PDB file of C-alpha atoms in Angstrom:
ATOM      1  CA  MET A  28     -10.399  -4.949 -20.939  1.00 50.00           C
ATOM      2  CA  ALA A  29     -12.310  -2.723 -18.512  1.00 55.00           C
ATOM      3  CA  GLU A  30     -14.252  -5.749 -17.308  1.00 68.00           C
ATOM      4  CA  SER A  31     -11.083  -7.442 -16.089  1.00 79.00           C
ATOM      5  CA  ALA A  32      -9.953  -4.482 -13.968  1.00 87.00           C
ATOM      6  CA  ASP A  33      -9.678  -5.074 -10.251  1.00 93.00           C
ATOM      7  CA  TRP A  34     -11.813  -2.049  -9.359  1.00 94.00           C
ATOM      8  CA  LEU A  35     -11.406  -0.272  -6.046  1.00 96.00           C
ATOM      9  CA  THR A  36     -13.937  -0.932  -3.346  1.00 96.00           C
ATOM     10  CA  ALA A  37     -15.831   2.063  -1.971  1.00 97.00           C
ATOM     11  CA  GLU A  38     -13.510   2.144   1.053  1.00 98.00           C
ATOM     12  CA  GLU A  39     -10.372   1.846  -1.096  1.00 97.00           C
ATOM     13  CA  GLN A  40     -11.611   4.563  -3.440  1.00 98.00           C
ATOM     14  CA  ARG A  41     -12.445   6.891  -0.528  1.00 98.00           C
ATOM     15  CA  ALA A  42      -8.983   6.396   0.990  1.00 97.00           C
ATOM     16  CA  TRP A  43      -7.152   6.734  -2.333  1.00 97.00           C
ATOM     17  CA  ARG A  44      -9.038   9.836  -3.456  1.00 98.00           C
ATOM     18  CA  GLY A  45      -8.632  11.381  -0.011  1.00 97.00           C
ATOM     19  CA  PHE A  46      -4.895  10.741  -0.135  1.00 96.00           C
ATOM     20  CA  VAL A  47      -4.629  12.267  -3.626  1.00 97.00           C
ATOM     21  CA  ARG A  48      -6.644  15.342  -2.572  1.00 98.00           C
ATOM     22  CA  LEU A  49      -4.510  15.719   0.557  1.00 97.00           C
ATOM     23  CA  HIS A  50      -1.317  15.473  -1.476  1.00 96.00           C
ATOM     24  CA  GLU A  51      -2.494  17.971  -4.096  1.00 97.00           C
ATOM     25  CA  ARG A  52      -3.946  20.529  -1.692  1.00 98.00           C
ATOM     26  CA  LEU A  53      -1.192  20.333   0.892  1.00 97.00           C
ATOM     27  CA  GLY A  54       1.518  20.427  -1.774  1.00 96.00           C
ATOM     28  CA  GLY A  55      -0.119  23.383  -3.492  1.00 97.00           C
ATOM     29  CA  ARG A  56      -0.576  25.340  -0.283  1.00 97.00           C
ATOM     30  CA  LEU A  57       3.001  24.669   0.862  1.00 96.00           C
ATOM     31  CA  ALA A  58       4.335  25.682  -2.552  1.00 96.00           C
ATOM     32  CA  ARG A  59       2.402  28.975  -2.561  1.00 97.00           C
ATOM     33  CA  LEU A  60       3.507  29.840   0.982  1.00 96.00           C
ATOM     34  CA  LEU A  61       7.117  28.960   0.232  1.00 95.00           C
ATOM     35  CA  GLN A  62       7.148  31.050  -2.945  1.00 95.00           C
ATOM     36  CA  ALA A  63       5.516  34.037  -1.248  1.00 96.00           C
ATOM     37  CA  GLU A  64       7.742  33.984   1.814  1.00 94.00           C
ATOM     38  CA  SER A  65      11.107  32.889   0.416  1.00 94.00           C
ATOM     39  CA  ASP A  66      11.054  33.399  -3.361  1.00 92.00           C
ATOM     40  CA  LEU A  67      11.856  29.698  -3.760  1.00 97.00           C
ATOM     41  CA  SER A  68       9.590  27.357  -5.682  1.00 96.00           C
ATOM     42  CA  ALA A  69       8.739  23.977  -4.204  1.00 96.00           C
ATOM     43  CA  ALA A  70      11.069  22.462  -6.814  1.00 97.00           C
ATOM     44  CA  ASP A  71      13.906  24.821  -5.826  1.00 98.00           C
ATOM     45  CA  PHE A  72      13.369  23.909  -2.180  1.00 98.00           C
ATOM     46  CA  ALA A  73      13.382  20.165  -2.926  1.00 97.00           C
ATOM     47  CA  VAL A  74      16.669  20.416  -4.833  1.00 98.00           C
ATOM     48  CA  LEU A  75      18.319  22.626  -2.208  1.00 98.00           C
ATOM     49  CA  VAL A  76      17.173  20.508   0.757  1.00 97.00           C
ATOM     50  CA  HIS A  77      18.512  17.397  -0.878  1.00 97.00           C
ATOM     51  CA  LEU A  78      21.855  18.979  -1.767  1.00 98.00           C
ATOM     52  CA  ALA A  79      22.204  20.502   1.709  1.00 97.00           C
ATOM     53  CA  ASP A  80      21.815  17.006   3.185  1.00 95.00           C
ATOM     54  CA  VAL A  81      24.459  15.199   1.100  1.00 93.00           C
ATOM     55  CA  PRO A  82      28.235  15.221   1.623  1.00 87.00           C
ATOM     56  CA  GLU A  83      29.982  18.203   0.048  1.00 93.00           C
ATOM     57  CA  GLY A  84      26.560  19.565  -1.001  1.00 96.00           C
ATOM     58  CA  ARG A  85      26.799  17.901  -4.369  1.00 94.00           C
ATOM     59  CA  GLN A  86      25.276  15.033  -6.268  1.00 94.00           C
ATOM     60  CA  ARG A  87      25.334  13.730  -9.800  1.00 93.00           C
ATOM     61  CA  GLN A  88      22.583  15.389 -11.776  1.00 94.00           C
ATOM     62  CA  GLN A  89      21.195  12.037 -12.948  1.00 93.00           C
ATOM     63  CA  GLY A  90      21.079  10.698  -9.375  1.00 92.00           C
ATOM     64  CA  LEU A  91      19.347  13.848  -8.157  1.00 95.00           C
ATOM     65  CA  ALA A  92      16.748  13.450 -10.908  1.00 95.00           C
ATOM     66  CA  ARG A  93      16.122   9.842  -9.817  1.00 93.00           C
ATOM     67  CA  THR A  94      15.859  10.855  -6.165  1.00 92.00           C
ATOM     68  CA  LEU A  95      13.282  13.539  -6.933  1.00 95.00           C
ATOM     69  CA  GLU A  96      11.466  11.344  -9.517  1.00 94.00           C
ATOM     70  CA  TRP A  97      12.062  13.937 -12.257  1.00 96.00           C
ATOM     71  CA  GLU A  98      12.691  13.407 -15.944  1.00 96.00           C
ATOM     72  CA  LYS A  99      16.247  14.094 -17.074  1.00 93.00           C
ATOM     73  CA  SER A 100      15.170  17.103 -19.163  1.00 94.00           C
ATOM     74  CA  ARG A 101      13.201  18.650 -16.288  1.00 96.00           C
ATOM     75  CA  MET A 102      16.237  18.344 -14.026  1.00 96.00           C
ATOM     76  CA  SER A 103      18.525  19.852 -16.637  1.00 95.00           C
ATOM     77  CA  HIS A 104      16.264  22.848 -17.264  1.00 97.00           C
ATOM     78  CA  HIS A 105      15.599  23.425 -13.578  1.00 97.00           C
ATOM     79  CA  VAL A 106      19.281  23.245 -12.652  1.00 97.00           C
ATOM     80  CA  ALA A 107      20.036  25.768 -15.412  1.00 97.00           C
ATOM     81  CA  ARG A 108      17.428  28.177 -13.989  1.00 97.00           C
ATOM     82  CA  MET A 109      18.720  27.717 -10.442  1.00 98.00           C
ATOM     83  CA  ALA A 110      22.303  28.222 -11.612  1.00 98.00           C
ATOM     84  CA  GLY A 111      21.218  31.453 -13.294  1.00 97.00           C
ATOM     85  CA  ARG A 112      19.981  32.645  -9.905  1.00 98.00           C
ATOM     86  CA  GLY A 113      23.212  31.587  -8.174  1.00 98.00           C
ATOM     87  CA  LEU A 114      21.611  28.852  -6.041  1.00 98.00           C
ATOM     88  CA  VAL A 115      23.588  25.958  -7.545  1.00 98.00           C
ATOM     89  CA  VAL A 116      26.446  25.407  -9.950  1.00 97.00           C
ATOM     90  CA  ARG A 117      26.873  22.618 -12.434  1.00 95.00           C
ATOM     91  CA  GLN A 118      30.281  20.927 -12.424  1.00 92.00           C
ATOM     92  CA  GLU A 119      31.480  18.547 -15.082  1.00 88.00           C
ATOM     93  CA  CYS A 120      32.528  15.133 -13.833  1.00 79.00           C
ATOM     94  CA  SER A 121      36.239  14.600 -14.480  1.00 73.00           C
ATOM     95  CA  GLU A 122      35.940  10.778 -14.378  1.00 72.00           C
ATOM     96  CA  ASP A 123      33.012  10.676 -16.789  1.00 67.00           C
ATOM     97  CA  GLY A 124      32.671  13.315 -19.488  1.00 64.00           C
ATOM     98  CA  ARG A 125      28.958  12.553 -19.890  1.00 70.00           C
ATOM     99  CA  GLY A 126      28.031  13.166 -16.261  1.00 80.00           C
ATOM    100  CA  ALA A 127      27.744  16.349 -14.227  1.00 91.00           C
ATOM    101  CA  PHE A 128      27.369  17.271 -10.595  1.00 94.00           C
ATOM    102  CA  VAL A 129      24.907  19.755  -9.164  1.00 97.00           C
ATOM    103  CA  VAL A 130      26.489  21.655  -6.271  1.00 97.00           C
ATOM    104  CA  ILE A 131      24.739  23.933  -3.788  1.00 98.00           C
ATOM    105  CA  THR A 132      26.299  27.401  -3.515  1.00 98.00           C
ATOM    106  CA  GLU A 133      26.588  29.544  -0.403  1.00 97.00           C
ATOM    107  CA  ALA A 134      23.634  31.567  -1.732  1.00 98.00           C
ATOM    108  CA  GLY A 135      21.659  28.352  -2.169  1.00 98.00           C
ATOM    109  CA  ARG A 136      22.539  27.209   1.324  1.00 97.00           C
ATOM    110  CA  ALA A 137      21.516  30.596   2.753  1.00 98.00           C
ATOM    111  CA  ALA A 138      18.233  30.495   0.822  1.00 98.00           C
ATOM    112  CA  VAL A 139      17.270  27.018   2.053  1.00 97.00           C
ATOM    113  CA  GLU A 140      18.310  27.846   5.623  1.00 97.00           C
ATOM    114  CA  ALA A 141      16.116  30.962   5.537  1.00 97.00           C
ATOM    115  CA  ALA A 142      13.168  29.080   4.000  1.00 97.00           C
ATOM    116  CA  ALA A 143      13.350  25.985   6.222  1.00 97.00           C
ATOM    117  CA  PRO A 144      11.802  27.535   9.372  1.00 97.00           C
ATOM    118  CA  LEU A 145       8.924  28.919   7.281  1.00 95.00           C
ATOM    119  CA  HIS A 146       8.411  25.530   5.681  1.00 96.00           C
ATOM    120  CA  VAL A 147       8.461  23.708   9.021  1.00 97.00           C
ATOM    121  CA  ALA A 148       5.961  26.156  10.521  1.00 97.00           C
ATOM    122  CA  ALA A 149       3.648  25.638   7.536  1.00 96.00           C
ATOM    123  CA  VAL A 150       3.969  21.827   7.701  1.00 97.00           C
ATOM    124  CA  ARG A 151       3.132  21.993  11.389  1.00 98.00           C
ATOM    125  CA  SER A 152       0.122  24.309  11.039  1.00 97.00           C
ATOM    126  CA  LEU A 153      -1.307  22.749   7.883  1.00 97.00           C
ATOM    127  CA  PHE A 154      -0.687  19.089   8.687  1.00 97.00           C
ATOM    128  CA  LEU A 155       0.960  17.992  11.929  1.00 97.00           C
ATOM    129  CA  ASP A 156      -1.378  19.981  14.186  1.00 98.00           C
ATOM    130  CA  HIS A 157      -4.297  17.984  12.763  1.00 97.00           C
ATOM    131  CA  VAL A 158      -3.114  14.416  13.330  1.00 97.00           C
ATOM    132  CA  THR A 159      -2.643  12.461  16.526  1.00 98.00           C
ATOM    133  CA  PRO A 160       0.703  10.909  17.491  1.00 97.00           C
ATOM    134  CA  ALA A 161      -0.764   7.451  16.752  1.00 98.00           C
ATOM    135  CA  GLU A 162      -1.973   8.561  13.311  1.00 97.00           C
ATOM    136  CA  LEU A 163       1.446  10.069  12.617  1.00 97.00           C
ATOM    137  CA  ARG A 164       3.189   6.801  13.528  1.00 98.00           C
ATOM    138  CA  THR A 165       0.804   4.855  11.286  1.00 97.00           C
ATOM    139  CA  LEU A 166       1.314   7.285   8.419  1.00 96.00           C
ATOM    140  CA  GLY A 167       5.086   6.985   8.835  1.00 97.00           C
ATOM    141  CA  GLU A 168       4.927   3.186   8.791  1.00 98.00           C
ATOM    142  CA  VAL A 169       2.649   3.074   5.750  1.00 97.00           C
ATOM    143  CA  SER A 170       4.769   5.618   3.878  1.00 96.00           C
ATOM    144  CA  GLU A 171       8.008   3.752   4.603  1.00 97.00           C
ATOM    145  CA  ARG A 172       6.512   0.428   3.507  1.00 97.00           C
ATOM    146  CA  VAL A 173       5.127   1.797   0.228  1.00 96.00           C
ATOM    147  CA  VAL A 174       8.346   3.703  -0.575  1.00 94.00           C
ATOM    148  CA  ALA A 175      10.426   0.596   0.131  1.00 95.00           C
ATOM    149  CA  LYS A 176       8.253  -1.385  -2.316  1.00 95.00           C
ATOM    150  CA  LEU A 177       8.593   1.342  -4.949  1.00 92.00           C
ATOM    151  CA  ASP A 178      12.368   1.407  -4.436  1.00 89.00           C
ATOM    152  CA  GLU A 179      12.476  -2.394  -4.878  1.00 91.00           C
ATOM    153  CA  GLU A 180      10.732  -2.100  -8.222  1.00 87.00           C
ATOM    154  CA  SER A 181      12.900   0.675  -9.674  1.00 75.00           C
TER     155      SER A 181
END
């Protein structure tokens, strides 16, 4: 089976491994800074940013899990922890007894609004300050194309 693999070329491997390292290191650094400065985990921030951007600050829990590429159980446990801290509430869906909504609270909105400037400053200093406008455009185009393909397949 290994013989039939379409192995990466040296250039492909360099680019792929560089991308993975970038993703891991940048994500880790942003998460540590966010936690230290705002007491929000990267996962908390992702949930709150998404909810702050949708109408009425609420979304079905299953849809939120799909959006964030999380397993259903991870979403359920994380929402429970966030609800315990007053950042979100879980509301049953009246039309569908099996479904539930996750709703951002005023405390959650305040937390994400306080953390957002810190996050933006970190993204700028750790990433954006080190790429040219042309590289940024290329990265945006590549990212959009790959995400669109992934969305097609899901």
